[in-house]
Short mmCIF file of C-alpha atoms in Angstrom, two decimals:
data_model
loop_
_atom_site.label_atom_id
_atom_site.label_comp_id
_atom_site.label_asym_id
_atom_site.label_seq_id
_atom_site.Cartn_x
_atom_site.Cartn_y
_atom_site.Cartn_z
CA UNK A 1 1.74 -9.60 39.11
CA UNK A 2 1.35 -10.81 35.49
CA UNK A 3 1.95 -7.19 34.22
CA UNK A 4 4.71 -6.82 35.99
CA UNK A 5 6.09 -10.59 34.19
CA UNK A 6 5.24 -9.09 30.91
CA UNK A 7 7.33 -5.87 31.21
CA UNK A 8 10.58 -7.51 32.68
CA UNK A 9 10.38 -8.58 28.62
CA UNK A 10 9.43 -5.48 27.09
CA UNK A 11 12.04 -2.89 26.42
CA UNK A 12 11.31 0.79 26.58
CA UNK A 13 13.49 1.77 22.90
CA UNK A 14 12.22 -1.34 21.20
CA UNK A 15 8.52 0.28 22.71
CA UNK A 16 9.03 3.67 21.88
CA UNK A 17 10.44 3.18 18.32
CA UNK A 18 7.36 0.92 16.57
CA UNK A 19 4.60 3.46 18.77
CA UNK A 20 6.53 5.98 16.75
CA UNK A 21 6.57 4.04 13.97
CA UNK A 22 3.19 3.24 13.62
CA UNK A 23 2.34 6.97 14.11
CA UNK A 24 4.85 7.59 11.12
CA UNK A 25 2.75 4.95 9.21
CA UNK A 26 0.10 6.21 10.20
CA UNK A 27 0.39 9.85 8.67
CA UNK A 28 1.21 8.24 4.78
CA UNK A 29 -2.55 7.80 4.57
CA UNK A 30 -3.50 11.33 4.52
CA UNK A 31 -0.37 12.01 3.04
CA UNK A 32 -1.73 9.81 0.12
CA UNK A 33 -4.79 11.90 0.23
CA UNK A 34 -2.96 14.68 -0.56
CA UNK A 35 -0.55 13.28 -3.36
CA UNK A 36 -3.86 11.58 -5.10
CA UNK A 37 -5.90 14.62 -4.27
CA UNK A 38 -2.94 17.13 -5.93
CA UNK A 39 -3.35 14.81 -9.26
CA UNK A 40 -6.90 15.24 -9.91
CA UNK A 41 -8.91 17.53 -11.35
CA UNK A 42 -10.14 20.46 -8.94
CA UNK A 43 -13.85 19.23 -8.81
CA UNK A 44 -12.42 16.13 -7.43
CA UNK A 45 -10.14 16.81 -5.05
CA UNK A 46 -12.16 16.55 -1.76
CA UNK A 47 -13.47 13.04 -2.70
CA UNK A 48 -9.83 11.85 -3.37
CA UNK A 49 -9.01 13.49 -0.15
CA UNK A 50 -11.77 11.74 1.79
CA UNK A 51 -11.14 7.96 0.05
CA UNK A 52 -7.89 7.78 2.01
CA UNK A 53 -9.40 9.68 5.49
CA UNK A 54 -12.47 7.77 5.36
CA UNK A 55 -10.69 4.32 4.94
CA UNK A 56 -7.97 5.33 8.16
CA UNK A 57 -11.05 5.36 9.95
CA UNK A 58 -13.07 2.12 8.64
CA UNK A 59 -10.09 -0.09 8.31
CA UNK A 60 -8.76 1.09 12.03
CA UNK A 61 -12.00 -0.20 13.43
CA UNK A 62 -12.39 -3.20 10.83
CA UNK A 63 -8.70 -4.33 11.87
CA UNK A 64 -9.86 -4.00 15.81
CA UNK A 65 -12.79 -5.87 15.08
CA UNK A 66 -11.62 -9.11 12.69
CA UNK A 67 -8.79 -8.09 10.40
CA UNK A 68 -6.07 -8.51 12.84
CA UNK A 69 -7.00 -11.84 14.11
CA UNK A 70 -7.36 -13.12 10.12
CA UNK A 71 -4.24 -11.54 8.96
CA UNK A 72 -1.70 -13.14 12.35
CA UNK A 73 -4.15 -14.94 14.75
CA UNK A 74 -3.17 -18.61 15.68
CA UNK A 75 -3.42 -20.69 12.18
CA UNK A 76 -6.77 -22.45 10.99
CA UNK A 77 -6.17 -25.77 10.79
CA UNK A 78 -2.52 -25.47 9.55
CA UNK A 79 -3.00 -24.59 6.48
CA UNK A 80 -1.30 -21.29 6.02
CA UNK A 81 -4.22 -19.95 4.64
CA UNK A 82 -6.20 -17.57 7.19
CA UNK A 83 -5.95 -16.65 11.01
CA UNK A 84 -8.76 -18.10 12.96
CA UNK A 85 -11.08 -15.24 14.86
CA UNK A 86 -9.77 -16.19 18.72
CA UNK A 87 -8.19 -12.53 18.88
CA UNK A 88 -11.25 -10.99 17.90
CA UNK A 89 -11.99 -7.46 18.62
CA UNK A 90 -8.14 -7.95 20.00
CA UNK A 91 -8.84 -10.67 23.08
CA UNK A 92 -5.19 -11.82 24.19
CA UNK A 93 -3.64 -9.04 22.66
CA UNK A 94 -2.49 -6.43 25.17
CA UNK A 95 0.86 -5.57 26.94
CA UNK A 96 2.47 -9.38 26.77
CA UNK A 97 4.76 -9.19 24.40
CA UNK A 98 4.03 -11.31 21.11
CA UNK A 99 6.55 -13.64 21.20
CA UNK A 100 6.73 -15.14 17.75
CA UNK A 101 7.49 -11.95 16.52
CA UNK A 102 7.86 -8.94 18.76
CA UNK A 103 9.49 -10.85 21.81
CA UNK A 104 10.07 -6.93 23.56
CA UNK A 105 7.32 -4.89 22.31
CA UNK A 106 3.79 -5.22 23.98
CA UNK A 107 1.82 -7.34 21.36
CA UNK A 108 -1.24 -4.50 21.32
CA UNK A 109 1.99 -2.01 20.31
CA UNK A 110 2.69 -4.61 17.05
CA UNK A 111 -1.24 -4.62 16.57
CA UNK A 112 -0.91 -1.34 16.27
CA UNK A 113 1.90 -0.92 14.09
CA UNK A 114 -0.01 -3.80 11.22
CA UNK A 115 -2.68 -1.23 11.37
CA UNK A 116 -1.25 1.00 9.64
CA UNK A 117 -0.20 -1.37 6.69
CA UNK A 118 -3.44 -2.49 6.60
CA UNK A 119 -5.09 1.28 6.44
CA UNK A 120 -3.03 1.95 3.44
CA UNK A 121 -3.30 -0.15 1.28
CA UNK A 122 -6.55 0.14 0.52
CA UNK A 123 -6.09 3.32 0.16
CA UNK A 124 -3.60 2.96 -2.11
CA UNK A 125 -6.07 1.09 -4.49
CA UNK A 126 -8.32 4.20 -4.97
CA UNK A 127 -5.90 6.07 -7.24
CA UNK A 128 -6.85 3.83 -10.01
CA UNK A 129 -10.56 4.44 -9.89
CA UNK A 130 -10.05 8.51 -9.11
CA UNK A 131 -12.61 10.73 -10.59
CA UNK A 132 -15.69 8.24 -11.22
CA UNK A 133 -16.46 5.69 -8.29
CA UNK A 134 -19.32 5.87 -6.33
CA UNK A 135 -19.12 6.83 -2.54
CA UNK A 136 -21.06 3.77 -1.51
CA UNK A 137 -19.76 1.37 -3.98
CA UNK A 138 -16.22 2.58 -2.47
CA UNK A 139 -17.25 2.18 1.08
CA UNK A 140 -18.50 -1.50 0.59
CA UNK A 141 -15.67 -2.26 -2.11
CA UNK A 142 -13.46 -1.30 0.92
CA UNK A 143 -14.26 -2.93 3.90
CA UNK A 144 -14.68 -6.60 1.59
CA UNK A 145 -11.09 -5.96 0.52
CA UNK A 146 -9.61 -5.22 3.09
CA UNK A 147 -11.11 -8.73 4.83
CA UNK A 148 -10.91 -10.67 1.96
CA UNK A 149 -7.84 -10.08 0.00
CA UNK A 150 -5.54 -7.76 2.49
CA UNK A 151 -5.94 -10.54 5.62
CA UNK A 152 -5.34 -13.36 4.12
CA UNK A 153 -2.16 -12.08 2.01
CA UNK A 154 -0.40 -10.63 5.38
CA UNK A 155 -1.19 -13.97 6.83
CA UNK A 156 0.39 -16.08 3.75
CA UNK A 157 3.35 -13.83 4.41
CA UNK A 158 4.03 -12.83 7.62
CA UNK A 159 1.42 -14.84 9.99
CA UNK A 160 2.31 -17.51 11.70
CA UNK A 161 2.54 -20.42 9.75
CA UNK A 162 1.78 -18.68 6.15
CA UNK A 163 2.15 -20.89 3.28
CA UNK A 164 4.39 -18.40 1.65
CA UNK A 165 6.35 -17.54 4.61
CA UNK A 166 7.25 -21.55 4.74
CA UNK A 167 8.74 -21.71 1.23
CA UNK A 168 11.01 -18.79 1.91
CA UNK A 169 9.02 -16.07 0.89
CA UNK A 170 10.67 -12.64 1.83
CA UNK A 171 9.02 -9.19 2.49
CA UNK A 172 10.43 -7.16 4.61
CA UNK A 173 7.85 -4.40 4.93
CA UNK A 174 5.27 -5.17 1.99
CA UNK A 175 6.47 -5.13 -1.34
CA UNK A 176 4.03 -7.99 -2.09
CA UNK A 177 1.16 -7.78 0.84
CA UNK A 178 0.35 -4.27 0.21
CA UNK A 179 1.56 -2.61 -3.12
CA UNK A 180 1.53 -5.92 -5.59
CA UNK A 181 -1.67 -6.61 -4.01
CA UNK A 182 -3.04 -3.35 -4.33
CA UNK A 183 -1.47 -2.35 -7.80
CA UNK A 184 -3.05 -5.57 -9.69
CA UNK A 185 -6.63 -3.88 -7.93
CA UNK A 186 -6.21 -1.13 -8.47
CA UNK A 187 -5.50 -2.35 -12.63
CA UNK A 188 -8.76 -4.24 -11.89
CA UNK A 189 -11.20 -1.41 -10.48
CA UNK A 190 -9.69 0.77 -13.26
CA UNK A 191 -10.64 -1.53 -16.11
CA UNK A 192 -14.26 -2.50 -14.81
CA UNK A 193 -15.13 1.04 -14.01
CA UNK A 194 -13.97 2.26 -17.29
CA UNK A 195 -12.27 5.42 -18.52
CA UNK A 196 -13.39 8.40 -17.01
CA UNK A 197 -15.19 10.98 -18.49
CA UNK A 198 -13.85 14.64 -20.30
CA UNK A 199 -15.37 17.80 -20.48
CA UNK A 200 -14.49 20.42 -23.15
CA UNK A 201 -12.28 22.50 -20.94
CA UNK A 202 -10.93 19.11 -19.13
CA UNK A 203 -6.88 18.38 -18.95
CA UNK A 204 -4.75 15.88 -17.58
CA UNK A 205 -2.08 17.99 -15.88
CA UNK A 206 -2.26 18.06 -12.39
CA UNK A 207 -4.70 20.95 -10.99
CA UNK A 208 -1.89 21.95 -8.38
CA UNK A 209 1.39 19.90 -8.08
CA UNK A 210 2.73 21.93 -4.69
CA UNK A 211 0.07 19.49 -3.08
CA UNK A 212 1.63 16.48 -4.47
CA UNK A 213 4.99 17.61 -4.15
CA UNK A 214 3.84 18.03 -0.08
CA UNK A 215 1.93 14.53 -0.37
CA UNK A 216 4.72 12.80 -1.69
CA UNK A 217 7.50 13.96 0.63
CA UNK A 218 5.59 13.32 3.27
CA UNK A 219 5.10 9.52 2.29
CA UNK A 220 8.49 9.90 2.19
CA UNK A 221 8.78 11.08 5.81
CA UNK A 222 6.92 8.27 6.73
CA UNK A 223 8.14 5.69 4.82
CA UNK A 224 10.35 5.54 7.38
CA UNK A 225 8.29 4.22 9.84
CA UNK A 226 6.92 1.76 7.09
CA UNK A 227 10.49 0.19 6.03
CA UNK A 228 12.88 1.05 9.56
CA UNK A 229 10.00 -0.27 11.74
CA UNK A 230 9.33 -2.95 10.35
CA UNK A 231 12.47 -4.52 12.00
CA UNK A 232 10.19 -4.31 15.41
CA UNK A 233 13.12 -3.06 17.58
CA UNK A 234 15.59 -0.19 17.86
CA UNK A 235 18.31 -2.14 16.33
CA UNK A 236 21.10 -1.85 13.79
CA UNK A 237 18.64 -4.16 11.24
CA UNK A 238 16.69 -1.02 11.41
CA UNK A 239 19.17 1.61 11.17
CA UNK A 240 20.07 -0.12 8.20
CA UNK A 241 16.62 -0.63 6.55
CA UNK A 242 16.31 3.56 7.36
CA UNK A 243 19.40 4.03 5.52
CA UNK A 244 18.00 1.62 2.62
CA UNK A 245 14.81 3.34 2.42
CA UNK A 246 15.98 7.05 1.84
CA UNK A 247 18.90 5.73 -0.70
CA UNK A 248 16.75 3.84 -2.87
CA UNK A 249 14.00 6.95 -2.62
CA UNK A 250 17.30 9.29 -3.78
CA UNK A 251 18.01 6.93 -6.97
CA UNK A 252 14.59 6.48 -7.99
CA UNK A 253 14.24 10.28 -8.09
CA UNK A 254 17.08 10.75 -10.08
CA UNK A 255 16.93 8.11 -12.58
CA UNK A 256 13.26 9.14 -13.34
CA UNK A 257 14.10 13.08 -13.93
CA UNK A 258 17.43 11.86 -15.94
CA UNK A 259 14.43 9.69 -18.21
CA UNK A 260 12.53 12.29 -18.55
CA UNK A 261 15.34 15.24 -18.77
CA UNK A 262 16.55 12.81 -21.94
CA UNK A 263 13.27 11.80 -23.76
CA UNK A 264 11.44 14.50 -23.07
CA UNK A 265 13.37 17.65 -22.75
CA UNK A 266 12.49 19.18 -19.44
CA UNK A 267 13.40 17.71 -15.71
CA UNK A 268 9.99 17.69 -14.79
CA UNK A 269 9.26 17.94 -10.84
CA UNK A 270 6.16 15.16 -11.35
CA UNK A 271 8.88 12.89 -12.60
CA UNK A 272 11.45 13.37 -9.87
CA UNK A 273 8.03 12.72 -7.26
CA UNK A 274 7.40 9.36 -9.48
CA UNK A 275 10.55 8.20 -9.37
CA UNK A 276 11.16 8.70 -6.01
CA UNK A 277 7.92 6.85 -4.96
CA UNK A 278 9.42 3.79 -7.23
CA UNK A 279 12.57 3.90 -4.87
CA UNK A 280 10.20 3.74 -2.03
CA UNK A 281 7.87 0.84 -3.24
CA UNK A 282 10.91 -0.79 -4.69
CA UNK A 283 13.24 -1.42 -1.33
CA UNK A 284 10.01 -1.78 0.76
CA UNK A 285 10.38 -5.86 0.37
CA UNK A 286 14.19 -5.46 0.50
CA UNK A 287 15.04 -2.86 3.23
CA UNK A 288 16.46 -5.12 5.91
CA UNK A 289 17.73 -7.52 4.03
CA UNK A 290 20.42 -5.47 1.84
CA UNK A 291 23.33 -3.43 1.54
CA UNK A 292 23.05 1.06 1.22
CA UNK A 293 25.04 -0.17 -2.07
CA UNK A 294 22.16 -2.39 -2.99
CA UNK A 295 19.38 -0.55 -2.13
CA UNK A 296 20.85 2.11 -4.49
CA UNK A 297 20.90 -0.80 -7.48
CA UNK A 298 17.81 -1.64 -6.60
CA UNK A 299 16.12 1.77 -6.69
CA UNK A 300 17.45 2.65 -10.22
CA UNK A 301 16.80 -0.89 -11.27
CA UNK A 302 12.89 -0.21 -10.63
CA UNK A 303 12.87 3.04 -11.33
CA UNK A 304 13.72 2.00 -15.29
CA UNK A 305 11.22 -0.49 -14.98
CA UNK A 306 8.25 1.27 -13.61
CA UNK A 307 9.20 4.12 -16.02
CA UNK A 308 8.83 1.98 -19.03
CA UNK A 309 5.31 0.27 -17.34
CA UNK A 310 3.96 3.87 -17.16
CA UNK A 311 4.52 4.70 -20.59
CA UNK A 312 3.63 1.18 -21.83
CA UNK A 313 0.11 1.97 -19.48
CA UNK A 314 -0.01 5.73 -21.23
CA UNK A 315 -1.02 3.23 -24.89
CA UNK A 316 -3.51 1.06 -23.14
CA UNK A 317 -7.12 1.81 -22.96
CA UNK A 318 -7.29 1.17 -19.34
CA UNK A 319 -8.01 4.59 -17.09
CA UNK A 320 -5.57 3.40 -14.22
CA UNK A 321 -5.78 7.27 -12.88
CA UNK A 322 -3.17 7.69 -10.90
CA UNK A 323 -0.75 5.16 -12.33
CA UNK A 324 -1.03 2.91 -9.31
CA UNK A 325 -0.25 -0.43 -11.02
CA UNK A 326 2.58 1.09 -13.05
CA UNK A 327 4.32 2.52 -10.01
CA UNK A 328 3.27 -0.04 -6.88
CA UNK A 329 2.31 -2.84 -8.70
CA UNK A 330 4.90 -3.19 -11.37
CA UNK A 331 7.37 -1.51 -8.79
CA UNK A 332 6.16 -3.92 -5.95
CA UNK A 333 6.89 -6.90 -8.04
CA UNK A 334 10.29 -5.60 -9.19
CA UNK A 335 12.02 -5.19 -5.50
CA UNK A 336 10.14 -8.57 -4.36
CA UNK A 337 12.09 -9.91 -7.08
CA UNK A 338 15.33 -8.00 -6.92
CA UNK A 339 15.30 -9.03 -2.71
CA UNK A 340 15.65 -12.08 -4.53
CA UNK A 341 18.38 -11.82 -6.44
CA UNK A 342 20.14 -9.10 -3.97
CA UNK A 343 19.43 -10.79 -0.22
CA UNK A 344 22.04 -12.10 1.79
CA UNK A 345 21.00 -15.98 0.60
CA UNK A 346 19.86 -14.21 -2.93
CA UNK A 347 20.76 -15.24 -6.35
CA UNK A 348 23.75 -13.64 -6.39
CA UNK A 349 25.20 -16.10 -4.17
CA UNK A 350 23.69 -19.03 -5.52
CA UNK A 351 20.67 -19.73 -3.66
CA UNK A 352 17.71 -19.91 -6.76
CA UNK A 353 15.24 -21.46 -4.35
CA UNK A 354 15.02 -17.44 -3.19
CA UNK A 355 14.99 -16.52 -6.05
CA UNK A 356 11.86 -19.18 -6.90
CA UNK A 357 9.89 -18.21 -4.08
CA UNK A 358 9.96 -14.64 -4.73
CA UNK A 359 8.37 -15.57 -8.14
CA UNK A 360 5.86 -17.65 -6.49
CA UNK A 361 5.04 -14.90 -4.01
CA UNK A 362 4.62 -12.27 -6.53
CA UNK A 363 2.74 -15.16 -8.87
CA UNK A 364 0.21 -16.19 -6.21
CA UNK A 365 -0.19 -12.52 -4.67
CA UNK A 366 -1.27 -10.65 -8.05
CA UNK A 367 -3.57 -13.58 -9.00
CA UNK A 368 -5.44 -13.71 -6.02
CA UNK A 369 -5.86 -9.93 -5.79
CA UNK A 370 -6.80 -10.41 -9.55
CA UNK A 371 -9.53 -12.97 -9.10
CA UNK A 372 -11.00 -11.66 -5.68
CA UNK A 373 -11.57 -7.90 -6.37
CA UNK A 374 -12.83 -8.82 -9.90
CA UNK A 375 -14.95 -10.61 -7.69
CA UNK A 376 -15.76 -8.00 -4.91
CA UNK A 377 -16.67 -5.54 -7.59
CA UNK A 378 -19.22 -8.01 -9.16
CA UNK A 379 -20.67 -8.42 -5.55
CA UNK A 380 -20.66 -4.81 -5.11
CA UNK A 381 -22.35 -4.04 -8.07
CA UNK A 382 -25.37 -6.19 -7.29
CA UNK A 383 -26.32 -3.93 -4.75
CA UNK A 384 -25.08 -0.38 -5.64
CA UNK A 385 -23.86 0.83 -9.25
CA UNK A 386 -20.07 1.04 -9.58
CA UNK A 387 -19.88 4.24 -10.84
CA UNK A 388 -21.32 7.52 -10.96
CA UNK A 389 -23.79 8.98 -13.71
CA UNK A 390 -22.23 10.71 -16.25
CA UNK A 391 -23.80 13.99 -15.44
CA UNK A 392 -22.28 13.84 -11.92
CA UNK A 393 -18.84 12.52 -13.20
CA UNK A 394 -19.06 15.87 -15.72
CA UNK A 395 -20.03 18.18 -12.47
CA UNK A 396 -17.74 16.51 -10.19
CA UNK A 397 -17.22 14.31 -7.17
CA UNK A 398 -16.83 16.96 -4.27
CA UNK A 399 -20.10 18.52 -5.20
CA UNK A 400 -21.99 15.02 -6.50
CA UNK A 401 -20.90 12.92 -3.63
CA UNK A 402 -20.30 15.24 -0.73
CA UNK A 403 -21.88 18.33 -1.08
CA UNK A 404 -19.15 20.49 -0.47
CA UNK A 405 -16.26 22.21 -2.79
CA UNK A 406 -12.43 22.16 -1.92
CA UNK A 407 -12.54 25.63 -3.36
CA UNK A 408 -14.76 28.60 -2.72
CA UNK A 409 -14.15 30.04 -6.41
CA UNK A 410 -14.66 26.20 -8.07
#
């Protein structure tokens, strides 16, 4: 009888388009994998691989467990801080909908969907310490992030009764929760693990850029799901956050190559992939709430901006690996702050408390992440060394760490 109460609410498109969504989601992690795994150097391409498959499965059962019920259970106390633990291991969440936000999806279908956002991210961090972190030290670094910095950000911003959500923060899909957050860690991880290691016949090119050419476009693919579901219903909000998403993509990857075409000399195909990934991180906290017109300012906007942080990051002594803060960090900020100025109650029309709180969101959201995985990491190392020895940095990670090779000849 109840069932049948909860699916005179629930609507089979709205249903159908965040499962799909969340499956969409779902496959950027490996896709990550293989855009990370493409960068590094061939002796380390099965550990880069395994950082993102290994955290889909511990953050999937981590989010079941406690993460979902920190990041949007019922408030503690009012505060806007954290979600108390009455959902966990997801009690009360199952095919009613969730009516303070999904009102005609099942709420264990918009459990679901979060999942995702909070598999990736964490997975986005591990670009920055590529090539040198311990298996262990990753594992534990990992699961304390993801409870102790990813929660309580999602629940700040989009849980009920977030402090950042009641000043008028906006994010559509994550521009702050999961790539500011992520990028200042990842800047973090990389500066207390240090730089890695070279050997004589080491080089920073990418050992085979097909595989991030294929990682990348499908983070593309599934971006998507990320930015277009995030409107929680087949609906013209997300028609129009799909359209945003693949316009601001398009820019990005043609401002960067122009950059590079100009100061360099050569369209390079790494640079169209980079810039195109700033498009994508860019209009993440902006997708539903602009124009196709805007989304295209937007994405060339970043796209100069993260361009600039990378080669500003190239003069630093800091081994971010992968470029993670340059390109989700630095980008993250910019479209949080460009939804700001852009928005339908933005700047542009005269609203500066948006504006404001997109400043404080960004502020409080990279300081946080700042301060707690500086202090994860100290935690961490207290009961397992950081990083690897130097002679199994030199011999590699797939070998060192997992026993195996990605290549028979390597």
């Amino acid at each position: 009888m109840h069932y049948r109460l909860y699916m005179e609410h629930v609507r089979a498109g709205d249903t159908a388009w965040v499962l799909m969504s969340a499956a969409l989601v779902m496959l950027m992690t490996p896709a990550l994998g293989f855009f990370y795994g493409g960068l590094v150097r061939r002796k380390n391409v099965l550990s880069t691989l395994m950082h993102s498959f290994f955290i889909l499965c511990l953050i999937s059962v981590q989010w079941v467990l406690w993460g979902y019920t920190l990041a949007f259970g019922p408030d503690v106390h009012g505060l806007g801080i954290i979600g108390s633990l009455s959902w966990f291991g997801l009690a009360h969440v199952g095919a009613q909908p969730y009516a303070a936000y999904a009102p005609t999806i099942p709420h264990a279908a918009f459990a679901l969907f979060q999942m995702m956002f909070a598999v990736i991210t964490p997975a986005l961090i591990t670009g920055g310490f590529a090539e040198r972190k311990r298996f262990s030290a990753f594992v534990l670094f990992s699961l304390l992030w993801a409870t102790l910095v990813y929660d309580p950000i999602a629940h700040w911003i989009w849980g009920q009764g977030g402090w950042l959500a009641r000043i008028g923060a906006l994010d559509f899909a994550g521009g702050t929760v999961v790539h500011v957050s992520s990028g200042v860690a990842a800047l973090v991880a990389a500066w207390m693990l240090g730089p890695r290691l070279r050997a004589v016949d080491d080089t920073d090119q990418p050992h085979d850029i097909t595989m991030v050419l294929l990682g990348a476009a499908l983070c593309w693919f599934g971006w998507f799901g990320f930015n277009a579901g995030s409107a929680l219903a087949a609906n013209g909000v997300a028609a129009i956050a799909f359209v945003n998403t693949n316009a601001a993509a398009a820019m990005g990857g043609l401002v960067w190559m122009a950059l590079a075409w100009r100061l360099r000399g050569a369209p390079s195909v790494s640079g169209a992939i980079a810039g195109a990934l700033c498009g994508l991180v860019a209009i993440t906290p902006a997708a539903g709430y602009v124009t196709p017109g805007e989304a295209v300012a937007i994405g060339a906007i970043a796209c100069v901006v993260c361009y600039t942080a990378v080669r500003m990051r190239e003069r630093l002594r800091i081994d971010d690996a992968l470029d993670v803060f340059p390109i989700h960090g630095v980008g993250g900020a910019a479209g949080a702050l460009l939804t700001g100025i852009f928005a339908a109650d933005g700047l542009l029309r005269g609203n500066v408390h948006q504006f404001l709180a997109q400043i404080a969101a960004v502020c409080a959201v990279a300081m946080y992440s700042a301060g707690a995985t500086y202090g994860i990491l100290l935690v961490v190392m207290r009961f397992v060394p950081l990083r690897v020895s130097a002679r199994e940095e030199l011999a590699g990670l797939d070998l060192t760490q997992h026993a195996e090779a990605a290549y028979a000849n390597a």
